[in-house]
Coordinates of C-alpha atoms in Angstrom, one line a residue:
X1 CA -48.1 -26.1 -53.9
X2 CA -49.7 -27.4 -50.6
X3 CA -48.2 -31.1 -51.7
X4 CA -44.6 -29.3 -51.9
X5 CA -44.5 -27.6 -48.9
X6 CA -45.7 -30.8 -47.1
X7 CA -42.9 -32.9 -48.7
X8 CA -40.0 -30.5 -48.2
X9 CA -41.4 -30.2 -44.1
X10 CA -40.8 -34.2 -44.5
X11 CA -37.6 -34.0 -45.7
X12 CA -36.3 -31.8 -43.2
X13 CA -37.7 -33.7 -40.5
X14 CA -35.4 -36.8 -41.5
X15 CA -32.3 -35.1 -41.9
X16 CA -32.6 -33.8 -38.6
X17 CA -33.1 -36.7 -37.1
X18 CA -30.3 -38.4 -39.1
X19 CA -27.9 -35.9 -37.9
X20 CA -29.1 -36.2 -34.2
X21 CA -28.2 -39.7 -34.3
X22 CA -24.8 -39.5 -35.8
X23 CA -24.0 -37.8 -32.7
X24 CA -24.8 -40.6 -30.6
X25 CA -23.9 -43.7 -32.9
X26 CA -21.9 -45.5 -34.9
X27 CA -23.7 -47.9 -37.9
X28 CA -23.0 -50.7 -35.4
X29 CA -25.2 -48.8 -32.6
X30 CA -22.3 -47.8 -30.7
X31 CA -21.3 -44.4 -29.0
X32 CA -19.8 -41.8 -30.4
X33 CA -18.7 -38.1 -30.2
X34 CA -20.9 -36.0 -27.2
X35 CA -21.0 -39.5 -25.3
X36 CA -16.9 -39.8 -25.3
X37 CA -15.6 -39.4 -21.7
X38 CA -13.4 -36.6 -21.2
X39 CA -10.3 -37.2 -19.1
X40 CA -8.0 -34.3 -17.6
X41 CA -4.4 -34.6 -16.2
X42 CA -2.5 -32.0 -14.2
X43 CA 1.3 -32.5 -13.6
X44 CA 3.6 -30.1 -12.1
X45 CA 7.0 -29.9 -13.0
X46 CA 10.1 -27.6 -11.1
X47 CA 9.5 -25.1 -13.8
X48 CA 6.2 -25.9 -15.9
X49 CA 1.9 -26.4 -14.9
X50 CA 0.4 -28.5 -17.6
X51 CA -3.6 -29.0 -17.3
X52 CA -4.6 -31.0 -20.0
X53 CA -8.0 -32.3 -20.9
X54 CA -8.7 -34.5 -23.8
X55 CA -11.7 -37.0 -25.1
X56 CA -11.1 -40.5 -24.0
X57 CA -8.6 -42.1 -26.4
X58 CA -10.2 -44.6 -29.4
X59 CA -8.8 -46.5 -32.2
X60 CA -9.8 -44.6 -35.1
X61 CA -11.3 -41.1 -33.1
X62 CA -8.7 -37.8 -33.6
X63 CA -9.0 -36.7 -30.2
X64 CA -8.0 -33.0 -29.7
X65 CA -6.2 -31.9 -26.7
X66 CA -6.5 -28.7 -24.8
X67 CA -3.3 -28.4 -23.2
X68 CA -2.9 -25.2 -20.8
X69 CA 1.2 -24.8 -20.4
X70 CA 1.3 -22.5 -17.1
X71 CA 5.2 -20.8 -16.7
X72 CA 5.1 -21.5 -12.7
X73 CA 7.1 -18.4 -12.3
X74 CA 4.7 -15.2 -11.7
X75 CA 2.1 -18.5 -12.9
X76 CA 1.4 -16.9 -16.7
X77 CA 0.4 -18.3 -19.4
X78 CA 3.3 -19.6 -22.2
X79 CA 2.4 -17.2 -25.1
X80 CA 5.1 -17.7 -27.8
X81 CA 6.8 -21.6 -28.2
X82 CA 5.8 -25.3 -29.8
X83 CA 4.2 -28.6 -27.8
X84 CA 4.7 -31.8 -29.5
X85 CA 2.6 -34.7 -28.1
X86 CA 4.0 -38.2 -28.8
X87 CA 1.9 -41.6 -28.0
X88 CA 4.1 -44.0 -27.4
X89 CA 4.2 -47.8 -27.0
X90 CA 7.3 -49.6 -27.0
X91 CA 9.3 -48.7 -29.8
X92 CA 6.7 -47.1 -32.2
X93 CA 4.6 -44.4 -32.0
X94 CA 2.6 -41.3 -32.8
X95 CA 3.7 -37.8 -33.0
X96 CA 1.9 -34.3 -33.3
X97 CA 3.5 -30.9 -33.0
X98 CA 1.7 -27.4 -32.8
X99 CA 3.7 -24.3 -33.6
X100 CA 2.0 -22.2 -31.5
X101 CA -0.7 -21.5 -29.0
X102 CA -4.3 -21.3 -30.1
X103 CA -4.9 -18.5 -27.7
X104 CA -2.4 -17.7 -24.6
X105 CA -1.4 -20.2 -22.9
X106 CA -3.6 -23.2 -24.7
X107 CA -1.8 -25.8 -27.2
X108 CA -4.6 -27.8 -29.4
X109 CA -2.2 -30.9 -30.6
X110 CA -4.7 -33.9 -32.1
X111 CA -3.7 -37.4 -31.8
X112 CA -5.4 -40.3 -34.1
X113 CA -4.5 -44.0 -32.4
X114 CA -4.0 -46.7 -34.7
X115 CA -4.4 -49.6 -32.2
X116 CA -5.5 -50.6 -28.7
X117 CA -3.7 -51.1 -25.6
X118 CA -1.7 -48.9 -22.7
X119 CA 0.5 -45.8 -24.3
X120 CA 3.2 -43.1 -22.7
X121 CA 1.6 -39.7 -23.2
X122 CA 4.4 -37.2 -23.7
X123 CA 4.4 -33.3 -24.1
X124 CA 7.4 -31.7 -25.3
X125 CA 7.5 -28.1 -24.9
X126 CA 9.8 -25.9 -26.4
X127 CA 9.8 -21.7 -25.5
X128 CA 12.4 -19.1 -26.1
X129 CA 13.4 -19.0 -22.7
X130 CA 13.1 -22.5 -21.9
X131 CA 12.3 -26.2 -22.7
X132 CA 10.2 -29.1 -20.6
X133 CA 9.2 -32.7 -21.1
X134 CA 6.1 -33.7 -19.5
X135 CA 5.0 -37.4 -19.3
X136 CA 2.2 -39.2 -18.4
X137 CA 2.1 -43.2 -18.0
X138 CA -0.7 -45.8 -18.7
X139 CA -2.5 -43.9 -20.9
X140 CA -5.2 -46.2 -22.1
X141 CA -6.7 -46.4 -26.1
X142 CA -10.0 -48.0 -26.3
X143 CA -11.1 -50.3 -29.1
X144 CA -14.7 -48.5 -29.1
X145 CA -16.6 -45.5 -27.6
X146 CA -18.8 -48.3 -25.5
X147 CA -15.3 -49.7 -23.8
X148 CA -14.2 -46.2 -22.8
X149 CA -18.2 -45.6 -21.3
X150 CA -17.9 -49.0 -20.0
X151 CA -14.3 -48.4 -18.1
X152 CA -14.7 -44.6 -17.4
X153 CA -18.7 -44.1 -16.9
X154 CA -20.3 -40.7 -16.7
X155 CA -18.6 -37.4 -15.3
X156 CA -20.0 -37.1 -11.7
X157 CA -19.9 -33.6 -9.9
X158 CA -17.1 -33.6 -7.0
X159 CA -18.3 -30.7 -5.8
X160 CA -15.0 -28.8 -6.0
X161 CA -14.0 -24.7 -6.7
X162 CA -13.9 -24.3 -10.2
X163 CA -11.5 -21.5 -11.0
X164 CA -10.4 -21.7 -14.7
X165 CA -6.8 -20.9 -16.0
X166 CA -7.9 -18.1 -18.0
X167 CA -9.2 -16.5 -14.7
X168 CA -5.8 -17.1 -12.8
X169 CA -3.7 -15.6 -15.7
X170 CA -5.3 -12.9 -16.0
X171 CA -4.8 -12.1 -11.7
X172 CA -1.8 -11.9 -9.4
X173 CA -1.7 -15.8 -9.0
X174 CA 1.1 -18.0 -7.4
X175 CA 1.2 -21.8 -6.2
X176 CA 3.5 -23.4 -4.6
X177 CA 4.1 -27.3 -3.3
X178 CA 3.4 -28.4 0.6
X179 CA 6.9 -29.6 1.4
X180 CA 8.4 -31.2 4.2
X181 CA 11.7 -29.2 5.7
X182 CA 13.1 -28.1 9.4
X183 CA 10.9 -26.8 11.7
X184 CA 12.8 -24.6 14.3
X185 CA 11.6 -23.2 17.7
X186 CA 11.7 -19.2 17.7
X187 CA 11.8 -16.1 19.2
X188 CA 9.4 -13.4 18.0
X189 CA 10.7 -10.1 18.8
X190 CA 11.8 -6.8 16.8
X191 CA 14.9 -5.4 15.8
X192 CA 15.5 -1.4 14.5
X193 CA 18.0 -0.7 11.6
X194 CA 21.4 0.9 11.6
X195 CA 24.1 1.9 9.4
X196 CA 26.6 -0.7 8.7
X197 CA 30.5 0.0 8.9
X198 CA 31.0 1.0 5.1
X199 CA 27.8 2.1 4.7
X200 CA 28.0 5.8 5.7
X201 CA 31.2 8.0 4.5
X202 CA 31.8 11.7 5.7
X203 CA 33.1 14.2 3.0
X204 CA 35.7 17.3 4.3
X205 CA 36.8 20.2 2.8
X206 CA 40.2 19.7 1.0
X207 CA 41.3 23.6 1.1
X208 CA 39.9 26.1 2.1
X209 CA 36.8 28.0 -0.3
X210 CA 33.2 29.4 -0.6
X211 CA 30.8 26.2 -0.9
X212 CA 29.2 26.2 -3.8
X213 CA 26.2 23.8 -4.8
X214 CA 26.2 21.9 -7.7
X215 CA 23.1 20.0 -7.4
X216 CA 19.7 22.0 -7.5
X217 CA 17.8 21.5 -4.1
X218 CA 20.3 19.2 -2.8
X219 CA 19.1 18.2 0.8
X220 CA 18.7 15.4 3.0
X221 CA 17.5 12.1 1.5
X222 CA 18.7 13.0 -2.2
X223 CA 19.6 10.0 -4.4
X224 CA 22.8 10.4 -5.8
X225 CA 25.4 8.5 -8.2
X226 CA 29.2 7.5 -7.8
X227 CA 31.1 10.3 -9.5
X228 CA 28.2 13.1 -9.1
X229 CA 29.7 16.8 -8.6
X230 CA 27.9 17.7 -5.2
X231 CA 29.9 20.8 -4.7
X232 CA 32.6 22.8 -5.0
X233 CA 34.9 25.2 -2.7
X234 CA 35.7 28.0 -5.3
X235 CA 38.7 30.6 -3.6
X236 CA 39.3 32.9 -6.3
X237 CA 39.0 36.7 -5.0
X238 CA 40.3 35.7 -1.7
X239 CA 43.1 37.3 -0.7
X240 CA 44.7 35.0 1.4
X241 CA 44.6 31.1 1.3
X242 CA 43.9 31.1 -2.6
X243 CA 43.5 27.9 -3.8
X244 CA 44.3 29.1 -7.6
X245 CA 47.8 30.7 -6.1
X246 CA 48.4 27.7 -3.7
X247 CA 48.4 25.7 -7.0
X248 CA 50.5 27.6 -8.5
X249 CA 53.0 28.0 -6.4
X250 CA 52.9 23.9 -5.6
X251 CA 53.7 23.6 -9.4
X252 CA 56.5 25.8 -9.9
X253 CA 57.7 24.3 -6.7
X254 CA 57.3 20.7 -8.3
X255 CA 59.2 22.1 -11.5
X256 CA 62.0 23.4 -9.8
X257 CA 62.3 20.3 -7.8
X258 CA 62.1 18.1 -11.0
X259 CA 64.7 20.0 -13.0
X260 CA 67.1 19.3 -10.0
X261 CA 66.1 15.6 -9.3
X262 CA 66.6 15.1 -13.1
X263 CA 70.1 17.0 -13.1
X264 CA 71.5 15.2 -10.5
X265 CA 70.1 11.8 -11.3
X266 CA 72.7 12.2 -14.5
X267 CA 75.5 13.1 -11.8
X268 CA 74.9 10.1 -9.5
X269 CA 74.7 7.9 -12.7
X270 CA 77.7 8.7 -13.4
X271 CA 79.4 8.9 -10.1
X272 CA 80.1 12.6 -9.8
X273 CA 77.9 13.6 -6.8
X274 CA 77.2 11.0 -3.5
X275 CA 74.1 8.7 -2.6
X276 CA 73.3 10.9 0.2
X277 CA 73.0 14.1 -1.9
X278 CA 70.9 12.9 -4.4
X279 CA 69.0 11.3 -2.2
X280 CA 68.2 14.4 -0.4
X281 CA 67.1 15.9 -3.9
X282 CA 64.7 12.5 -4.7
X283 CA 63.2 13.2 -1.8
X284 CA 62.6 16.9 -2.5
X285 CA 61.1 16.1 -6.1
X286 CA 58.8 13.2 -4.2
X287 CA 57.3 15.8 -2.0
X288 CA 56.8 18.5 -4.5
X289 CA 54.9 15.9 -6.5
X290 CA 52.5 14.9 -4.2
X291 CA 52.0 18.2 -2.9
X292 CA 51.4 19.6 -6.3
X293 CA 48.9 16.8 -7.5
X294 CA 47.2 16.9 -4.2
X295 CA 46.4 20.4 -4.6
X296 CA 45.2 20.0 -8.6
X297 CA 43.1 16.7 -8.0
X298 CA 39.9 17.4 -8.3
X299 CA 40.1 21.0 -9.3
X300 CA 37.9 22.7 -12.4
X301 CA 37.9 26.6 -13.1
X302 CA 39.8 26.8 -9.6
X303 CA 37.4 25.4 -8.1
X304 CA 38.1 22.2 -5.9
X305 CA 35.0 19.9 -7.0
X306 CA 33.4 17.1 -4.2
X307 CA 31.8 14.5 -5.4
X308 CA 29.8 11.2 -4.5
X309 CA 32.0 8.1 -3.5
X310 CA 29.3 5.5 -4.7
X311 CA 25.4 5.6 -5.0
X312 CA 23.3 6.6 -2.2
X313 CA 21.4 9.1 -0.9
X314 CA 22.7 12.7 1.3
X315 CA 22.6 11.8 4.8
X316 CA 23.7 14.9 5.9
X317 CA 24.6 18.5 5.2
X318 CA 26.6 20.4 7.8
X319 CA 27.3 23.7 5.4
X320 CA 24.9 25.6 3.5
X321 CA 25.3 27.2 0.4
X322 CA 28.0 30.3 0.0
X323 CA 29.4 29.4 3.6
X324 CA 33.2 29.7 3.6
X325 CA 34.8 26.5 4.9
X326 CA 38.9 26.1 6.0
X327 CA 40.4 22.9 4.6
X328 CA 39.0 19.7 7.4
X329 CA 35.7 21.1 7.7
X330 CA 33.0 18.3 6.8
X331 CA 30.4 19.0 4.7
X332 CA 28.0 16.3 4.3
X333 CA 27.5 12.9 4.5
X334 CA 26.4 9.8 2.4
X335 CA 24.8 6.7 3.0
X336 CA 23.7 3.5 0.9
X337 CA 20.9 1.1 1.4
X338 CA 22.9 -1.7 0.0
X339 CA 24.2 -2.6 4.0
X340 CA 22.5 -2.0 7.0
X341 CA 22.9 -3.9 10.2
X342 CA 19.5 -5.3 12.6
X343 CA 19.7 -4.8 16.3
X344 CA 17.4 -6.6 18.5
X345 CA 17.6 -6.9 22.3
X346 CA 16.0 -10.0 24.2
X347 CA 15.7 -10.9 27.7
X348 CA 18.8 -13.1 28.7
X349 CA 16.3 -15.9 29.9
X350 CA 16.2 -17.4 26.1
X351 CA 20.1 -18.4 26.8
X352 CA 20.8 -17.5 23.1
X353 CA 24.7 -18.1 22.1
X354 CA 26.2 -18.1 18.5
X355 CA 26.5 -21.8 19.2
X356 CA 22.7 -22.1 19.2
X357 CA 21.3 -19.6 17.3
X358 CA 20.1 -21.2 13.8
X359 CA 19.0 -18.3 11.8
X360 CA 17.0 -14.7 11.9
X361 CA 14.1 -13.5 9.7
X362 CA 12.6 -10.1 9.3
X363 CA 10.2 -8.3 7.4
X364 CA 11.2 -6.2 4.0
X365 CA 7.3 -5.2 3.9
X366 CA 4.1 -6.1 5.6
X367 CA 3.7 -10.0 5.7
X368 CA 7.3 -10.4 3.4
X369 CA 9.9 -12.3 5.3
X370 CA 13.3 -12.5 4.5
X371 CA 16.3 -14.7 6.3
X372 CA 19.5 -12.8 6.9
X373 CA 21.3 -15.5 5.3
X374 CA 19.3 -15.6 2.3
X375 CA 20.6 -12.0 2.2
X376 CA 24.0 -12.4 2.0
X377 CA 24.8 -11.4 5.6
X378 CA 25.5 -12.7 9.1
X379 CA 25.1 -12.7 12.6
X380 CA 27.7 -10.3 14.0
X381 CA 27.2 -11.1 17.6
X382 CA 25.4 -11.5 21.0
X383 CA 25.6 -9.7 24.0
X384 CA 27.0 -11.7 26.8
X385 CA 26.8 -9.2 29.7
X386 CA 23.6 -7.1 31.3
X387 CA 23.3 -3.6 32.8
X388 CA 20.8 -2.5 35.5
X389 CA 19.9 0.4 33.1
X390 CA 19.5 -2.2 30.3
X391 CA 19.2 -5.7 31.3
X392 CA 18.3 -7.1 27.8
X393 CA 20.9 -8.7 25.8
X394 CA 21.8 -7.3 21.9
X395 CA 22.0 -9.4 18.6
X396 CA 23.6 -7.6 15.5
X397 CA 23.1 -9.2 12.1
X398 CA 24.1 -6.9 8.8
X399 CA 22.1 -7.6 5.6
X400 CA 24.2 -6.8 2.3
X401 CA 21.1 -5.9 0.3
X402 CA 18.9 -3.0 -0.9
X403 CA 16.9 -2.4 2.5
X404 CA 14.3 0.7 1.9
X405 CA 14.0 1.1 5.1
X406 CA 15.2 4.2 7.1
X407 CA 17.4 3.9 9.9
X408 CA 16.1 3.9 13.3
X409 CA 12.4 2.3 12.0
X410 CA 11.6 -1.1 13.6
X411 CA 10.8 -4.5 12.0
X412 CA 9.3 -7.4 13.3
X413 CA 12.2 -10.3 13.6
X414 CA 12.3 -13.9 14.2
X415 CA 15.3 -15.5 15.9
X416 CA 15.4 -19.3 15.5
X417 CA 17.2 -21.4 17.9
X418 CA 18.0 -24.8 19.1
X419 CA 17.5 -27.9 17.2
X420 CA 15.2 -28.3 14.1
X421 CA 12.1 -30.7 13.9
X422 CA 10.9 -32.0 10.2
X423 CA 7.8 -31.6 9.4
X424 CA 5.4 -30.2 6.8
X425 CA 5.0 -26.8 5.8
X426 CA 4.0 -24.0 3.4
X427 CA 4.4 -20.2 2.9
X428 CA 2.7 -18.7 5.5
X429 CA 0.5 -16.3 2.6
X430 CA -1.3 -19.8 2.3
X431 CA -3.3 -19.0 4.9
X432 CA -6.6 -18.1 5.7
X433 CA -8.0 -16.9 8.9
X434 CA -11.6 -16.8 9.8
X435 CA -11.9 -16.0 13.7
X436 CA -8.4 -17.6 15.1
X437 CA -9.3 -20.5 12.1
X438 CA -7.2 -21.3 9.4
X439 CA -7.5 -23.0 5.9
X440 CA -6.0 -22.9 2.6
X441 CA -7.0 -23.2 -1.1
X442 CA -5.3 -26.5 -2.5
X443 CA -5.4 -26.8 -5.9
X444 CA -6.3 -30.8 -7.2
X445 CA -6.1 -30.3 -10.7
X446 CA -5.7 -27.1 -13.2
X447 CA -8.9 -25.8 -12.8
X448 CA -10.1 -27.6 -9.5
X449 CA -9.6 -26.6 -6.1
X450 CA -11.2 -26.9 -2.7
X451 CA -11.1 -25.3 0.7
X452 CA -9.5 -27.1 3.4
X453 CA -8.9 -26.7 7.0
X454 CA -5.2 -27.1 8.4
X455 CA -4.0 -26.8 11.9
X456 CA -0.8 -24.6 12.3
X457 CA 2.2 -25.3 14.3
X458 CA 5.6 -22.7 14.5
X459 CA 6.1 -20.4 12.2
X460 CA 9.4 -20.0 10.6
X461 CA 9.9 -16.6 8.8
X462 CA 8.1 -16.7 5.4
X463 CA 7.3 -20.5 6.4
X464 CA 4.6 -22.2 8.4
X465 CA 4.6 -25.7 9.6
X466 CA 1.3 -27.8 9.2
X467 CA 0.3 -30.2 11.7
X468 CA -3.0 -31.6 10.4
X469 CA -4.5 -30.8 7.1
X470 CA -2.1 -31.5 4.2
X471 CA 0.1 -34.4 2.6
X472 CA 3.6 -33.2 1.4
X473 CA 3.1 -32.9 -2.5
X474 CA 0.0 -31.1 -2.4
X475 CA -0.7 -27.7 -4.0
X476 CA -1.7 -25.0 -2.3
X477 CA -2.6 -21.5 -3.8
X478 CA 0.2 -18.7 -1.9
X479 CA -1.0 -15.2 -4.1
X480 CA -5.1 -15.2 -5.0
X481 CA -6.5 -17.4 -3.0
X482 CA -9.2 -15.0 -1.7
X483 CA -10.3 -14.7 -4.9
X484 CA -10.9 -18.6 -5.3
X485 CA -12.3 -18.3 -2.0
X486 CA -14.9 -16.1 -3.7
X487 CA -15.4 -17.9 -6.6
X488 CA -16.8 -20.9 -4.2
X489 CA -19.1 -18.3 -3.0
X490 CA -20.6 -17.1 -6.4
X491 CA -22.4 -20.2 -6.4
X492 CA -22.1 -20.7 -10.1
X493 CA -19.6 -22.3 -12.2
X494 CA -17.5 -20.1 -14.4
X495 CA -18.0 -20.7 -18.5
X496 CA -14.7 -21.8 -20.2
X497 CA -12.8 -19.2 -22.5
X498 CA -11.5 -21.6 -24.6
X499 CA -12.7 -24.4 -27.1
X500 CA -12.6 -28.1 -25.8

């Protein structure tokens, strides 16, 4: 039994050993498997992120890919589509297509070369709300794992912020490229918001009635909808100046009217009465009619109804509820956020004119900018003239969009002016301060970022220009970059969540 166990301990020995080695070599001695470099590409395109990383590329190897599709919108992971990855050279080559992700966001094609030489890599992917084509050139296959060592070496540590897809997905995340545009030179002020012309309509009593509300704890600030019953002016019991009577009367009035318009409509046809007379009558049966249909628009129960022109909210009431109102009388007011108009004031030193004036930014929220232009609106005017009691000169711009803002509250606003500069920049949430310092979080490859220093210049709105620091095509991280920041802190580099 000793002899056994002894023999069996043997045998174990060598397998383990066998497998150990088939790790590291071919039967000709050379490399293979765990040795294979790894190679990773990260290409941007206007809609799509692809990280890819991949074994090194051998005649004879299947070489899986992990290929992390990034929807640049929002920056989430592509959950539901296909990725077919072609190697191409010339006219032939390879093809592979997945179905679906693996897990969110990571496609696992395999490739298996045939033959040696320099390849087009291209992804296809197909979504159901979109399609991209990504392609990378020179691609190299190896003839053996020893010419891939031999041309690629060992991985070497770069000393870069690992920050792994799976970790940005899974936060509020956004990139976006360092560009080059116009630079201009502006004024920072503020500006307070006002109703625009349009914006703000007065409702008034039609006849004369009790008010009546229609809407439970209707008061200032109350949302309401285009065609909402607000209130009504009910004047049944009164005994003068009854709007039920009033009607009344208008309609037998309109009757009467009709029956003779219609009478001597069949005279004039036929050249019994004159122009002149029936004309008199036309003109009778014309006022009737409006006066009658004046009087019944808008009337329920006997009850003349008021109701919201378009949505907004109640500005103002002027009545309260059960007040009696005579016909004129205005009851409330609505406004709409859709249109407001931005007044700022400047000193007249700045020599701003429509000719010069280039553009105006303002806040929607702390640290959002937004361009009046961008917001369907203009510059109304500038002041040209300057009182003792207000020497400042006035800018109006309206914006025709949602502003949740109220009127009279103040917003920070830039006013650009003069001619524009080109020069680099990037959104100005790129930025990191540290004591009057700035850096950003630029992002080398899918999962690979540093920390860099940039020196600032103007900044234009949502925009900042960059005067040292950054090359135009660079990536730098606009939403999370604190929490990259962090993960260069930790110290310790984050395991992956998905199979390579």
């Amino acid at each position: 039994m000793k002899y056994i166990l002894i023999v069996l301990a043997f045998l174990a020995l060598a397998c383990n050993n066998k497998t150990e080695d088939a790790h590291t070599h071919n039967e000709d001695g050379s490399h293979l498997g765990e040795d294979i470099p790894r190679l990773d590409h990260t290409i941007w395109t206007e809609k799509t992120e692809l990280f890819i990383e991949f074994p090194a590329l051998i005649v004879g190897n299947s070489s899986r890919f992990a290929a992390h599709f990034t929807v640049l919108d929002k920056h989430q992971p592509v959950r539901e589509g296909s990725v077919t990855v072609s190697l191409i050279k010339g006219d032939k080559g390879l093809r592979n297509t997945v179905d679906a992700p693996s897990s969110p966001g990571i496609f696992s094609p395999t490739i298996q070369p045939k033959e040696a030489g320099t390849y087009q890599l291209v992804f296809e992917l197909k979504t159901p709300e979109y399609s991209d084509k990504i392609t990378i050139d020179d691609v190299i296959v190896y003839a053996n794992a020893d010419d891939a060592i031999k041309a690629l070496g060992a991985a070497e540590e770069d000393g870069s912020i690992s920050f792994l897809k799976e970790q940005a997905w899974k936060i509020d995340f956004q990139t976006a490229p360092v560009v080059s545009g116009k630079i201009y030179d502006v004024i920072n002020t503020s500006g307070v918001w006002m109703p625009s012309p349009g914006s703000v309509k007065s409702l008034a009593a039609k006849s004369n009635g009790v008010v009546d509300f229609k809407v439970k704890n209707l008061t200032e600030g109350t949302a309401v909808k285009q065609g909402q019953l607000l209130m009504s002016l009910n004047s049944q019991g009164l005994a003068s100046n009854n709007l039920s009577n009033e009607i009344a009367n208008a309609r037998a009035n309109f009757e009467q009217a009709k029956s003779e318009y219609e009478r001597k409509k069949e005279l004039y046809e036929s050249k019994i009465v004159p122009k002149a007379e029936f004309e008199k009558v036309e003109s009778n049966f014309l006022i009737a009619k409006s006066n009658y249909q004046s009087l019944a628009s808008g009337v329920s129960g006997g009850s003349k109804q008021i109701r919201a022109p378009f949505d907004g909210f109640i500005k103002s009431i002027t009545v309260s509820n059960g007040d009696y109102v005579e016909q004129g009388k205005g009851l409330l007011s609505i406004g709409t956020h859709q249109s407001k108009v931005l007044k700022t004031q400047l000193a007249p030193n700045y020599g701003l004119t429509m000719e010069n004036v280039q553009g105006i930014w303002y806040q929607t929220k702390e640290g959002e900018w937004a361009n009046v232009s961008d917001a369907e609106g203009s510059i109304l005017s500038i002041g040209k003239d300057v009182e003792r009691e207000n020497p400042l000169i006035s800018v109006f711009a309206q914006v025709n969009v949602e502003i949740d803002m109220p009127e009279g509250s103040l917003t920070p606003v830039q006013i650009a002016m003069g001619s524009a500069t080109q020069n680099t920049m990037i959104p100005v949430n790129a930025l990191l301060e540290d004591y009057g310092s700035y850096s950003v979080i630029v992002q080398l490859s899918g999962e690979s970022f540093e920390r860099r220093p940039v020196k600032i210049g103007k900044r234009n709105g949502e925009n900042v220009e960059i005067l040292q620091g950054l090359e135009v095509g660079e990536v730098v991280v606009i939403t999370g970059a604190y929490q990259v920041k962090m993960a260069s802190m930790s110290g310790s580099t984050p395991a992956h969540g998905h199979e390579h």
